[in-house]
DNA sequence: TTGACATATTGCTACGTGGCGATATAGTCA
DNA sequence: TGACTATATCGCCACGTAGCAATATGTCAA
């Protein structure tokens, strides 16, 4: 009930803010970056290596994550270290993963009578 | 720890699935629809009225939400009734709203010394 | 059947943005 | 100062999609 009320009461601009936040999380590259940062802070160059992505693009996506307040940056000489500043994102991903897992299991369970993979 | 591990272990295609789910939630119109459905099932026409949106667009967005497994549809004669089939989305929105609220409060708290709105 | 209605789909345009190469900026060292 | 390095930004192209008007589909009544 509580949450439902909250959702009901969101005005137009709040909705846009929420949509924007989801939009930031709706890019595989940005999710990859967050995933890489889940283990701890990393420099831009390390991220480029880990993701095998171009520096320009990694930097751009980091900028978007930073502007959204999801990561924080810290200069260290020539290098710039980024880290996740909003652990909430892991809860978000966890909820979504749970749903996708349930969907996948349901899809398997409704398969004809082909041999099904063992659970776990 | 638990969640971090989960995030770390997502492979490429799982990441795309997660990104797709966030993408579905990254549209103000679709969030409006979910918001309207939070109070209970509604017919397409009711949603058009509530959102003051064109029928074609509401129908399209409902199709996207349905394909993502977030809403379920049920025919009732000429009408089609939709309802939220994945309550998890309210948790997602709640988490995001919490973050946005904290950000907004932090922004206010760091304002020069202009008069600040009372808390609550 | 036919007509009337609610919803879904199609074809289209306009806009936002991910990724790229090239370049600018900032920091370090000599 | 100038050379060198790591990161950020710019201009661009290609692609996806929200919203629209028009049309198709499905359902009921007569």
PDB file of C-alpha atoms (C1' of nucleotides) in Angstrom:
ATOM      1  CA  UNK A   1       0.000   0.000   0.000  1.00  0.00           C
ATOM      2  CA  UNK A   2       2.689   2.386   0.982  1.00  0.00           C
ATOM      3  CA  UNK A   3       4.631   2.048  -2.217  1.00  0.00           C
ATOM      4  CA  UNK A   4       1.544   2.105  -4.340  1.00  0.00           C
ATOM      5  CA  UNK A   5       0.570   5.438  -2.848  1.00  0.00           C
ATOM      6  CA  UNK A   6       3.996   6.801  -3.502  1.00  0.00           C
ATOM      7  CA  UNK A   7       3.817   5.829  -7.137  1.00  0.00           C
ATOM      8  CA  UNK A   8       0.339   7.281  -7.464  1.00  0.00           C
ATOM      9  CA  UNK A   9       1.473  10.608  -6.134  1.00  0.00           C
ATOM     10  CA  UNK A  10       4.330  11.225  -8.549  1.00  0.00           C
ATOM     11  CA  UNK A  11       3.816  14.349 -10.593  1.00  0.00           C
ATOM     12  CA  UNK A  12       4.937  14.899 -14.143  1.00  0.00           C
ATOM     13  CA  UNK A  13       8.419  16.181 -13.382  1.00  0.00           C
ATOM     14  CA  UNK A  14       9.099  13.494 -10.788  1.00  0.00           C
ATOM     15  CA  UNK A  15       8.116  10.922 -13.373  1.00  0.00           C
ATOM     16  CA  UNK A  16      10.593  12.393 -15.796  1.00  0.00           C
ATOM     17  CA  UNK A  17      13.292  12.174 -13.166  1.00  0.00           C
ATOM     18  CA  UNK A  18      12.527   8.536 -12.537  1.00  0.00           C
ATOM     19  CA  UNK A  19      12.433   7.836 -16.257  1.00  0.00           C
ATOM     20  CA  UNK A  20      15.767   9.564 -16.688  1.00  0.00           C
ATOM     21  CA  UNK A  21      17.330   7.430 -13.963  1.00  0.00           C
ATOM     22  CA  UNK A  22      16.083   4.238 -15.586  1.00  0.00           C
ATOM     23  CA  UNK A  23      17.344   5.531 -18.912  1.00  0.00           C
ATOM     24  CA  UNK A  24      20.833   5.924 -17.501  1.00  0.00           C
ATOM     25  CA  UNK A  25      20.690   2.285 -16.424  1.00  0.00           C
ATOM     26  CA  UNK A  26      19.285   1.143 -19.766  1.00  0.00           C
ATOM     27  CA  UNK A  27      22.634   0.893 -21.565  1.00  0.00           C
ATOM     28  CA  UNK A  28      24.653  -2.317 -21.570  1.00  0.00           C
ATOM     29  CA  UNK A  29      27.915  -0.383 -21.635  1.00  0.00           C
ATOM     30  CA  UNK A  30      26.998   1.645 -18.586  1.00  0.00           C
ATOM     31  CA  UNK A  31      25.850  -1.487 -16.782  1.00  0.00           C
ATOM     32  CA  UNK A  32      29.168  -3.081 -17.647  1.00  0.00           C
ATOM     33  CA  UNK A  33      30.973  -0.130 -16.130  1.00  0.00           C
ATOM     34  CA  UNK A  34      28.933  -0.352 -12.938  1.00  0.00           C
ATOM     35  CA  UNK A  35      29.551  -4.064 -12.867  1.00  0.00           C
ATOM     36  CA  UNK A  36      33.287  -3.489 -13.177  1.00  0.00           C
ATOM     37  CA  UNK A  37      33.130  -0.873 -10.413  1.00  0.00           C
ATOM     38  CA  UNK A  38      31.218  -3.224  -8.144  1.00  0.00           C
ATOM     39  CA  UNK A  39      34.508  -4.766  -7.087  1.00  0.00           C
ATOM     40  CA  UNK A  40      35.962  -1.441  -6.065  1.00  0.00           C
ATOM     41  CA  UNK A  41      37.230   1.846  -7.525  1.00  0.00           C
ATOM     42  CA  UNK A  42      38.940   1.782 -10.902  1.00  0.00           C
ATOM     43  CA  UNK A  43      40.785   4.170 -13.191  1.00  0.00           C
ATOM     44  CA  UNK A  44      39.421   5.065 -16.601  1.00  0.00           C
ATOM     45  CA  UNK A  45      42.186   3.173 -18.344  1.00  0.00           C
ATOM     46  CA  UNK A  46      41.472   0.038 -16.348  1.00  0.00           C
ATOM     47  CA  UNK A  47      37.833   0.260 -17.329  1.00  0.00           C
ATOM     48  CA  UNK A  48      38.765   0.597 -20.988  1.00  0.00           C
ATOM     49  CA  UNK A  49      40.823  -2.570 -20.717  1.00  0.00           C
ATOM     50  CA  UNK A  50      38.202  -4.480 -18.763  1.00  0.00           C
ATOM     51  CA  UNK A  51      35.440  -3.620 -21.184  1.00  0.00           C
ATOM     52  CA  UNK A  52      37.615  -3.659 -24.299  1.00  0.00           C
ATOM     53  CA  UNK A  53      35.984  -0.356 -25.179  1.00  0.00           C
ATOM     54  CA  UNK A  54      37.244   2.874 -26.665  1.00  0.00           C
ATOM     55  CA  UNK A  55      38.444   5.474 -24.224  1.00  0.00           C
ATOM     56  CA  UNK A  56      36.221   8.178 -25.703  1.00  0.00           C
ATOM     57  CA  UNK A  57      33.129   6.106 -25.163  1.00  0.00           C
ATOM     58  CA  UNK A  58      34.031   4.944 -21.670  1.00  0.00           C
ATOM     59  CA  UNK A  59      34.682   8.534 -20.702  1.00  0.00           C
ATOM     60  CA  UNK A  60      31.380   9.650 -22.161  1.00  0.00           C
ATOM     61  CA  UNK A  61      29.421   6.960 -20.347  1.00  0.00           C
ATOM     62  CA  UNK A  62      31.249   7.697 -17.110  1.00  0.00           C
ATOM     63  CA  UNK A  63      30.205  11.313 -17.516  1.00  0.00           C
ATOM     64  CA  UNK A  64      26.588  10.284 -17.832  1.00  0.00           C
ATOM     65  CA  UNK A  65      26.806   8.021 -14.778  1.00  0.00           C
ATOM     66  CA  UNK A  66      28.510  10.792 -12.851  1.00  0.00           C
ATOM     67  CA  UNK A  67      25.958  13.399 -13.779  1.00  0.00           C
ATOM     68  CA  UNK A  68      23.234  11.020 -12.641  1.00  0.00           C
ATOM     69  CA  UNK A  69      24.981  10.792  -9.289  1.00  0.00           C
ATOM     70  CA  UNK A  70      25.674   7.086  -9.570  1.00  0.00           C
ATOM     71  CA  UNK A  71      29.463   7.267  -9.530  1.00  0.00           C
ATOM     72  CA  UNK A  72      31.959   9.672  -8.011  1.00  0.00           C
ATOM     73  CA  UNK A  73      35.285  10.713  -9.501  1.00  0.00           C
ATOM     74  CA  UNK A  74      38.552  11.537  -7.871  1.00  0.00           C
ATOM     75  CA  UNK A  75      41.688  12.823  -9.532  1.00  0.00           C
ATOM     76  CA  UNK A  76      44.952  11.124  -8.754  1.00  0.00           C
ATOM     77  CA  UNK A  77      47.648  12.825 -10.738  1.00  0.00           C
ATOM     78  CA  UNK A  78      47.179  12.020 -14.367  1.00  0.00           C
ATOM     79  CA  UNK A  79      44.613   9.362 -13.560  1.00  0.00           C
ATOM     80  CA  UNK A  80      40.981   9.632 -12.586  1.00  0.00           C
ATOM     81  CA  UNK A  81      39.492   7.063 -10.257  1.00  0.00           C
ATOM     82  CA  UNK A  82      35.776   6.310 -10.353  1.00  0.00           C
ATOM     83  CA  UNK A  83      33.672   4.434  -7.850  1.00  0.00           C
ATOM     84  CA  UNK A  84      30.016   3.638  -7.301  1.00  0.00           C
ATOM     85  CA  UNK A  85      28.440   6.248  -5.065  1.00  0.00           C
ATOM     86  CA  UNK A  86      24.943   4.816  -5.009  1.00  0.00           C
ATOM     87  CA  UNK A  87      24.816   1.188  -3.829  1.00  0.00           C
ATOM     88  CA  UNK A  88      21.083   1.258  -4.494  1.00  0.00           C
ATOM     89  CA  UNK A  89      21.805   0.369  -8.107  1.00  0.00           C
ATOM     90  CA  UNK A  90      22.795  -3.126  -7.028  1.00  0.00           C
ATOM     91  CA  UNK A  91      19.413  -3.576  -5.409  1.00  0.00           C
ATOM     92  CA  UNK A  92      17.782  -2.401  -8.621  1.00  0.00           C
ATOM     93  CA  UNK A  93      19.749  -4.867 -10.711  1.00  0.00           C
ATOM     94  CA  UNK A  94      19.081  -7.601  -8.212  1.00  0.00           C
ATOM     95  CA  UNK A  95      15.326  -7.072  -8.432  1.00  0.00           C
ATOM     96  CA  UNK A  96      15.410  -7.071 -12.218  1.00  0.00           C
ATOM     97  CA  UNK A  97      17.621 -10.151 -12.330  1.00  0.00           C
ATOM     98  CA  UNK A  98      15.194 -11.949 -10.066  1.00  0.00           C
ATOM     99  CA  UNK A  99      12.341 -11.180 -12.389  1.00  0.00           C
ATOM    100  CA  UNK A 100      14.277 -12.273 -15.462  1.00  0.00           C
ATOM    101  CA  UNK A 101      15.277 -15.483 -13.709  1.00  0.00           C
ATOM    102  CA  UNK A 102      11.682 -16.233 -12.758  1.00  0.00           C
ATOM    103  CA  UNK A 103      10.602 -15.550 -16.338  1.00  0.00           C
ATOM    104  CA  UNK A 104      13.270 -17.873 -17.687  1.00  0.00           C
ATOM    105  CA  UNK A 105      12.280 -20.636 -15.292  1.00  0.00           C
ATOM    106  CA  UNK A 106       8.625 -20.223 -16.156  1.00  0.00           C
ATOM    107  CA  UNK A 107       9.492 -20.452 -19.830  1.00  0.00           C
ATOM    108  CA  UNK A 108      11.379 -23.673 -19.247  1.00  0.00           C
ATOM    109  CA  UNK A 109       8.612 -25.109 -17.100  1.00  0.00           C
ATOM    110  CA  UNK A 110       6.101 -24.521 -19.867  1.00  0.00           C
ATOM    111  CA  UNK A 111       8.194 -26.225 -22.511  1.00  0.00           C
ATOM    112  CA  UNK A 112       6.535 -29.208 -24.207  1.00  0.00           C
ATOM    113  CA  UNK A 113       8.039 -32.342 -22.740  1.00  0.00           C
ATOM    114  CA  UNK A 114      11.560 -31.928 -23.955  1.00  0.00           C
ATOM    115  CA  UNK A 115      14.240 -32.766 -21.436  1.00  0.00           C
ATOM    116  CA  UNK A 116      14.560 -29.868 -19.082  1.00  0.00           C
ATOM    117  CA  UNK A 117      17.783 -28.662 -17.524  1.00  0.00           C
ATOM    118  CA  UNK A 118      18.136 -29.643 -13.885  1.00  0.00           C
ATOM    119  CA  UNK A 119      17.256 -26.916 -11.513  1.00  0.00           C
ATOM    120  CA  UNK A 120      20.464 -25.449 -10.023  1.00  0.00           C
TER     121      UNK A 120
ATOM    122  CA  UNK B   1      28.532  -8.943  -0.872  1.00  0.00           C
ATOM    123  CA  UNK B   2      25.808 -11.150  -2.154  1.00  0.00           C
ATOM    124  CA  UNK B   3      24.422  -8.613  -4.583  1.00  0.00           C
ATOM    125  CA  UNK B   4      27.812  -7.494  -5.704  1.00  0.00           C
ATOM    126  CA  UNK B   5      28.678 -11.024  -6.667  1.00  0.00           C
ATOM    127  CA  UNK B   6      25.457 -11.315  -8.581  1.00  0.00           C
ATOM    128  CA  UNK B   7      26.192  -8.172 -10.537  1.00  0.00           C
ATOM    129  CA  UNK B   8      29.731  -9.235 -11.205  1.00  0.00           C
ATOM    130  CA  UNK B   9      28.630 -12.525 -12.632  1.00  0.00           C
ATOM    131  CA  UNK B  10      26.217 -11.200 -15.236  1.00  0.00           C
ATOM    132  CA  UNK B  11      27.248 -12.193 -18.718  1.00  0.00           C
ATOM    133  CA  UNK B  12      26.730 -10.179 -21.859  1.00  0.00           C
ATOM    134  CA  UNK B  13      23.250 -11.432 -22.702  1.00  0.00           C
ATOM    135  CA  UNK B  14      22.023 -11.127 -19.125  1.00  0.00           C
ATOM    136  CA  UNK B  15      23.248  -7.548 -19.139  1.00  0.00           C
ATOM    137  CA  UNK B  16      21.257  -6.885 -22.272  1.00  0.00           C
ATOM    138  CA  UNK B  17      18.177  -8.309 -20.626  1.00  0.00           C
ATOM    139  CA  UNK B  18      18.606  -6.075 -17.622  1.00  0.00           C
ATOM    140  CA  UNK B  19      19.242  -3.077 -19.851  1.00  0.00           C
ATOM    141  CA  UNK B  20      16.116  -3.857 -21.840  1.00  0.00           C
ATOM    142  CA  UNK B  21      14.017  -4.006 -18.684  1.00  0.00           C
ATOM    143  CA  UNK B  22      15.318  -0.630 -17.536  1.00  0.00           C
ATOM    144  CA  UNK B  23      14.670   0.712 -21.015  1.00  0.00           C
ATOM    145  CA  UNK B  24      11.039  -0.302 -20.812  1.00  0.00           C
ATOM    146  CA  UNK B  25      10.798   1.662 -17.569  1.00  0.00           C
ATOM    147  CA  UNK B  26      12.615   4.651 -19.009  1.00  0.00           C
ATOM    148  CA  UNK B  27       9.596   6.246 -20.680  1.00  0.00           C
ATOM    149  CA  UNK B  28       7.423   8.766 -18.840  1.00  0.00           C
ATOM    150  CA  UNK B  29       4.330   7.574 -20.689  1.00  0.00           C
ATOM    151  CA  UNK B  30       4.880   3.957 -19.684  1.00  0.00           C
ATOM    152  CA  UNK B  31       5.539   5.009 -16.089  1.00  0.00           C
ATOM    153  CA  UNK B  32       2.308   6.974 -16.178  1.00  0.00           C
ATOM    154  CA  UNK B  33       0.472   3.895 -17.318  1.00  0.00           C
ATOM    155  CA  UNK B  34       1.980   1.795 -14.530  1.00  0.00           C
ATOM    156  CA  UNK B  35       1.132   4.543 -12.105  1.00  0.00           C
ATOM    157  CA  UNK B  36      -2.463   4.551 -13.272  1.00  0.00           C
ATOM    158  CA  UNK B  37      -2.599   0.772 -12.985  1.00  0.00           C
ATOM    159  CA  UNK B  38      -1.189   0.880  -9.467  1.00  0.00           C
ATOM    160  CA  UNK B  39      -4.694   1.534  -8.172  1.00  0.00           C
ATOM    161  CA  UNK B  40      -6.081  -1.536  -9.883  1.00  0.00           C
ATOM    162  CA  UNK B  41      -6.935  -2.924 -13.327  1.00  0.00           C
ATOM    163  CA  UNK B  42      -8.101  -0.507 -15.998  1.00  0.00           C
ATOM    164  CA  UNK B  43      -9.431  -0.634 -19.543  1.00  0.00           C
ATOM    165  CA  UNK B  44      -7.491   0.895 -22.417  1.00  0.00           C
ATOM    166  CA  UNK B  45     -10.063   3.652 -22.848  1.00  0.00           C
ATOM    167  CA  UNK B  46      -9.841   4.594 -19.188  1.00  0.00           C
ATOM    168  CA  UNK B  47      -6.079   4.845 -19.492  1.00  0.00           C
ATOM    169  CA  UNK B  48      -6.422   7.117 -22.525  1.00  0.00           C
ATOM    170  CA  UNK B  49      -8.681   9.404 -20.518  1.00  0.00           C
ATOM    171  CA  UNK B  50      -6.499   9.345 -17.418  1.00  0.00           C
ATOM    172  CA  UNK B  51      -3.350  10.152 -19.340  1.00  0.00           C
ATOM    173  CA  UNK B  52      -5.006  12.397 -21.920  1.00  0.00           C
ATOM    174  CA  UNK B  53      -3.075  10.434 -24.517  1.00  0.00           C
ATOM    175  CA  UNK B  54      -3.924   9.112 -27.965  1.00  0.00           C
ATOM    176  CA  UNK B  55      -5.333   5.623 -28.111  1.00  0.00           C
ATOM    177  CA  UNK B  56      -2.764   4.466 -30.632  1.00  0.00           C
ATOM    178  CA  UNK B  57       0.096   5.450 -28.390  1.00  0.00           C
ATOM    179  CA  UNK B  58      -1.410   4.041 -25.216  1.00  0.00           C
ATOM    180  CA  UNK B  59      -1.998   0.771 -27.013  1.00  0.00           C
ATOM    181  CA  UNK B  60       1.549   0.701 -28.296  1.00  0.00           C
ATOM    182  CA  UNK B  61       3.063   1.361 -24.883  1.00  0.00           C
ATOM    183  CA  UNK B  62       0.789  -1.236 -23.302  1.00  0.00           C
ATOM    184  CA  UNK B  63       2.076  -3.707 -25.862  1.00  0.00           C
ATOM    185  CA  UNK B  64       5.641  -2.964 -24.841  1.00  0.00           C
ATOM    186  CA  UNK B  65       4.834  -3.300 -21.145  1.00  0.00           C
ATOM    187  CA  UNK B  66       3.002  -6.537 -21.845  1.00  0.00           C
ATOM    188  CA  UNK B  67       5.810  -8.015 -23.877  1.00  0.00           C
ATOM    189  CA  UNK B  68       8.193  -7.184 -21.038  1.00  0.00           C
ATOM    190  CA  UNK B  69       5.930  -9.145 -18.706  1.00  0.00           C
ATOM    191  CA  UNK B  70       5.080  -6.166 -16.543  1.00  0.00           C
ATOM    192  CA  UNK B  71       1.346  -6.080 -17.218  1.00  0.00           C
ATOM    193  CA  UNK B  72      -1.225  -8.722 -18.092  1.00  0.00           C
ATOM    194  CA  UNK B  73      -4.204  -8.301 -20.377  1.00  0.00           C
ATOM    195  CA  UNK B  74      -7.644  -9.795 -20.240  1.00  0.00           C
ATOM    196  CA  UNK B  75     -10.407  -9.434 -22.797  1.00  0.00           C
ATOM    197  CA  UNK B  76     -13.841  -8.468 -21.573  1.00  0.00           C
ATOM    198  CA  UNK B  77     -16.102  -8.267 -24.583  1.00  0.00           C
ATOM    199  CA  UNK B  78     -15.143  -5.246 -26.609  1.00  0.00           C
ATOM    200  CA  UNK B  79     -12.857  -3.988 -23.868  1.00  0.00           C
ATOM    201  CA  UNK B  80      -9.416  -5.077 -22.773  1.00  0.00           C
ATOM    202  CA  UNK B  81      -8.448  -4.828 -19.142  1.00  0.00           C
ATOM    203  CA  UNK B  82      -4.812  -4.433 -18.141  1.00  0.00           C
ATOM    204  CA  UNK B  83      -3.227  -4.854 -14.750  1.00  0.00           C
ATOM    205  CA  UNK B  84       0.242  -4.856 -13.248  1.00  0.00           C
ATOM    206  CA  UNK B  85       1.593  -8.380 -13.133  1.00  0.00           C
ATOM    207  CA  UNK B  86       4.968  -7.580 -11.612  1.00  0.00           C
ATOM    208  CA  UNK B  87       4.711  -5.690  -8.306  1.00  0.00           C
ATOM    209  CA  UNK B  88       8.494  -5.532  -8.259  1.00  0.00           C
ATOM    210  CA  UNK B  89       8.285  -2.412 -10.401  1.00  0.00           C
ATOM    211  CA  UNK B  90       6.932  -0.484  -7.439  1.00  0.00           C
ATOM    212  CA  UNK B  91       9.976  -1.436  -5.451  1.00  0.00           C
ATOM    213  CA  UNK B  92      12.165  -0.257  -8.300  1.00  0.00           C
ATOM    214  CA  UNK B  93      10.393   3.087  -8.482  1.00  0.00           C
ATOM    215  CA  UNK B  94      10.498   3.397  -4.730  1.00  0.00           C
ATOM    216  CA  UNK B  95      14.265   2.929  -4.666  1.00  0.00           C
ATOM    217  CA  UNK B  96      14.768   5.463  -7.436  1.00  0.00           C
ATOM    218  CA  UNK B  97      12.424   7.948  -5.801  1.00  0.00           C
ATOM    219  CA  UNK B  98      14.352   7.621  -2.567  1.00  0.00           C
ATOM    220  CA  UNK B  99      17.566   8.431  -4.334  1.00  0.00           C
ATOM    221  CA  UNK B 100      16.068  11.408  -6.132  1.00  0.00           C
ATOM    222  CA  UNK B 101      14.613  12.690  -2.884  1.00  0.00           C
ATOM    223  CA  UNK B 102      17.956  12.414  -1.121  1.00  0.00           C
ATOM    224  CA  UNK B 103      19.616  14.226  -4.015  1.00  0.00           C
ATOM    225  CA  UNK B 104      17.058  17.004  -3.886  1.00  0.00           C
ATOM    226  CA  UNK B 105      17.466  17.415  -0.136  1.00  0.00           C
ATOM    227  CA  UNK B 106      21.228  17.475  -0.471  1.00  0.00           C
ATOM    228  CA  UNK B 107      20.921  20.141  -3.133  1.00  0.00           C
ATOM    229  CA  UNK B 108      18.753  22.263  -0.862  1.00  0.00           C
ATOM    230  CA  UNK B 109      21.044  21.734   2.103  1.00  0.00           C
ATOM    231  CA  UNK B 110      23.975  22.995   0.086  1.00  0.00           C
ATOM    232  CA  UNK B 111      22.228  26.148  -1.062  1.00  0.00           C
ATOM    233  CA  UNK B 112      23.958  29.390  -0.050  1.00  0.00           C
ATOM    234  CA  UNK B 113      21.982  30.846   2.829  1.00  0.00           C
ATOM    235  CA  UNK B 114      18.746  31.540   1.103  1.00  0.00           C
ATOM    236  CA  UNK B 115      15.656  30.616   3.075  1.00  0.00           C
ATOM    237  CA  UNK B 116      15.186  26.880   2.837  1.00  0.00           C
ATOM    238  CA  UNK B 117      11.852  25.104   2.716  1.00  0.00           C
ATOM    239  CA  UNK B 118      10.951  23.421   5.991  1.00  0.00           C
ATOM    240  CA  UNK B 119      11.709  19.764   6.078  1.00  0.00           C
ATOM    241  CA  UNK B 120       8.493  17.717   5.730  1.00  0.00           C
TER     242      UNK B 120
ATOM    243  C1'  DT C   1     -24.626 -11.155 -42.993  1.00  0.00           C
ATOM    244  C1'  DT C   2     -24.027  -5.686 -41.638  1.00  0.00           C
ATOM    245  C1'  DG C   3     -22.929  -1.871 -38.710  1.00  0.00           C
ATOM    246  C1'  DA C   4     -20.874   0.061 -34.688  1.00  0.00           C
ATOM    247  C1'  DC C   5     -17.528   0.137 -31.345  1.00  0.00           C
ATOM    248  C1'  DA C   6     -12.833  -0.735 -28.733  1.00  0.00           C
ATOM    249  C1'  DT C   7      -8.383  -1.928 -29.465  1.00  0.00           C
ATOM    250  C1'  DA C   8      -4.228  -3.160 -32.255  1.00  0.00           C
ATOM    251  C1'  DT C   9      -1.192  -2.379 -36.053  1.00  0.00           C
ATOM    252  C1'  DT C  10       1.110   0.097 -39.856  1.00  0.00           C
ATOM    253  C1'  DG C  11       3.780   3.678 -42.199  1.00  0.00           C
ATOM    254  C1'  DC C  12       5.767   7.740 -41.265  1.00  0.00           C
ATOM    255  C1'  DT C  13       8.569  11.724 -39.350  1.00  0.00           C
ATOM    256  C1'  DA C  14      11.321  13.935 -35.843  1.00  0.00           C
ATOM    257  C1'  DC C  15      14.390  13.554 -32.270  1.00  0.00           C
ATOM    258  C1'  DG C  16      17.762  11.530 -28.995  1.00  0.00           C
ATOM    259  C1'  DT C  17      21.927   9.123 -28.440  1.00  0.00           C
ATOM    260  C1'  DG C  18      25.762   5.302 -28.719  1.00  0.00           C
ATOM    261  C1'  DG C  19      29.946   4.778 -30.840  1.00  0.00           C
ATOM    262  C1'  DC C  20      33.671   6.607 -33.664  1.00  0.00           C
ATOM    263  C1'  DG C  21      37.948   9.479 -34.992  1.00  0.00           C
ATOM    264  C1'  DA C  22      39.923  13.755 -34.112  1.00  0.00           C
ATOM    265  C1'  DT C  23      41.029  17.143 -31.000  1.00  0.00           C
ATOM    266  C1'  DA C  24      41.117  19.754 -26.604  1.00  0.00           C
ATOM    267  C1'  DT C  25      42.214  19.872 -21.719  1.00  0.00           C
ATOM    268  C1'  DA C  26      44.688  18.898 -17.546  1.00  0.00           C
ATOM    269  C1'  DG C  27      48.438  17.099 -15.068  1.00  0.00           C
ATOM    270  C1'  DT C  28      53.479  15.596 -14.692  1.00  0.00           C
ATOM    271  C1'  DC C  29      58.221  15.776 -15.574  1.00  0.00           C
ATOM    272  C1'  DA C  30      62.457  17.707 -17.465  1.00  0.00           C
TER     273       DA C  30
ATOM    274  C1'  DT D   1      58.892  26.817 -21.207  1.00  0.00           C
ATOM    275  C1'  DG D   2      57.775  22.195 -24.014  1.00  0.00           C
ATOM    276  C1'  DA D   3      57.118  17.147 -24.494  1.00  0.00           C
ATOM    277  C1'  DC D   4      54.401  13.422 -22.926  1.00  0.00           C
ATOM    278  C1'  DT D   5      50.352  10.990 -20.975  1.00  0.00           C
ATOM    279  C1'  DA D   6      45.504  10.214 -19.315  1.00  0.00           C
ATOM    280  C1'  DT D   7      41.116  11.831 -19.697  1.00  0.00           C
ATOM    281  C1'  DA D   8      37.394  14.787 -21.594  1.00  0.00           C
ATOM    282  C1'  DT D   9      34.997  16.852 -25.336  1.00  0.00           C
ATOM    283  C1'  DC D  10      33.572  17.705 -30.229  1.00  0.00           C
ATOM    284  C1'  DG D  11      31.453  16.719 -34.790  1.00  0.00           C
ATOM    285  C1'  DC D  12      29.613  13.225 -37.073  1.00  0.00           C
ATOM    286  C1'  DC D  13      26.813   9.131 -38.653  1.00  0.00           C
ATOM    287  C1'  DA D  14      23.669   5.291 -37.924  1.00  0.00           C
ATOM    288  C1'  DC D  15      20.069   3.396 -35.522  1.00  0.00           C
ATOM    289  C1'  DG D  16      16.058   3.039 -32.426  1.00  0.00           C
ATOM    290  C1'  DT D  17      11.709   4.738 -31.147  1.00  0.00           C
ATOM    291  C1'  DA D  18       7.756   8.026 -29.346  1.00  0.00           C
ATOM    292  C1'  DG D  19       3.963   9.997 -31.230  1.00  0.00           C
ATOM    293  C1'  DC D  20       0.750  10.702 -35.043  1.00  0.00           C
ATOM    294  C1'  DA D  21      -2.994   9.715 -38.670  1.00  0.00           C
ATOM    295  C1'  DA D  22      -4.836   6.098 -41.083  1.00  0.00           C
ATOM    296  C1'  DT D  23      -6.213   1.547 -41.265  1.00  0.00           C
ATOM    297  C1'  DA D  24      -6.839  -3.265 -39.751  1.00  0.00           C
ATOM    298  C1'  DT D  25      -8.625  -6.590 -36.404  1.00  0.00           C
ATOM    299  C1'  DG D  26     -11.772  -8.392 -33.288  1.00  0.00           C
ATOM    300  C1'  DT D  27     -16.236  -8.454 -30.791  1.00  0.00           C
ATOM    301  C1'  DC D  28     -21.033  -7.815 -30.136  1.00  0.00           C
ATOM    302  C1'  DA D  29     -25.868  -6.687 -31.578  1.00  0.00           C
ATOM    303  C1'  DA D  30     -29.468  -6.836 -34.756  1.00  0.00           C
TER     304       DA D  30
END
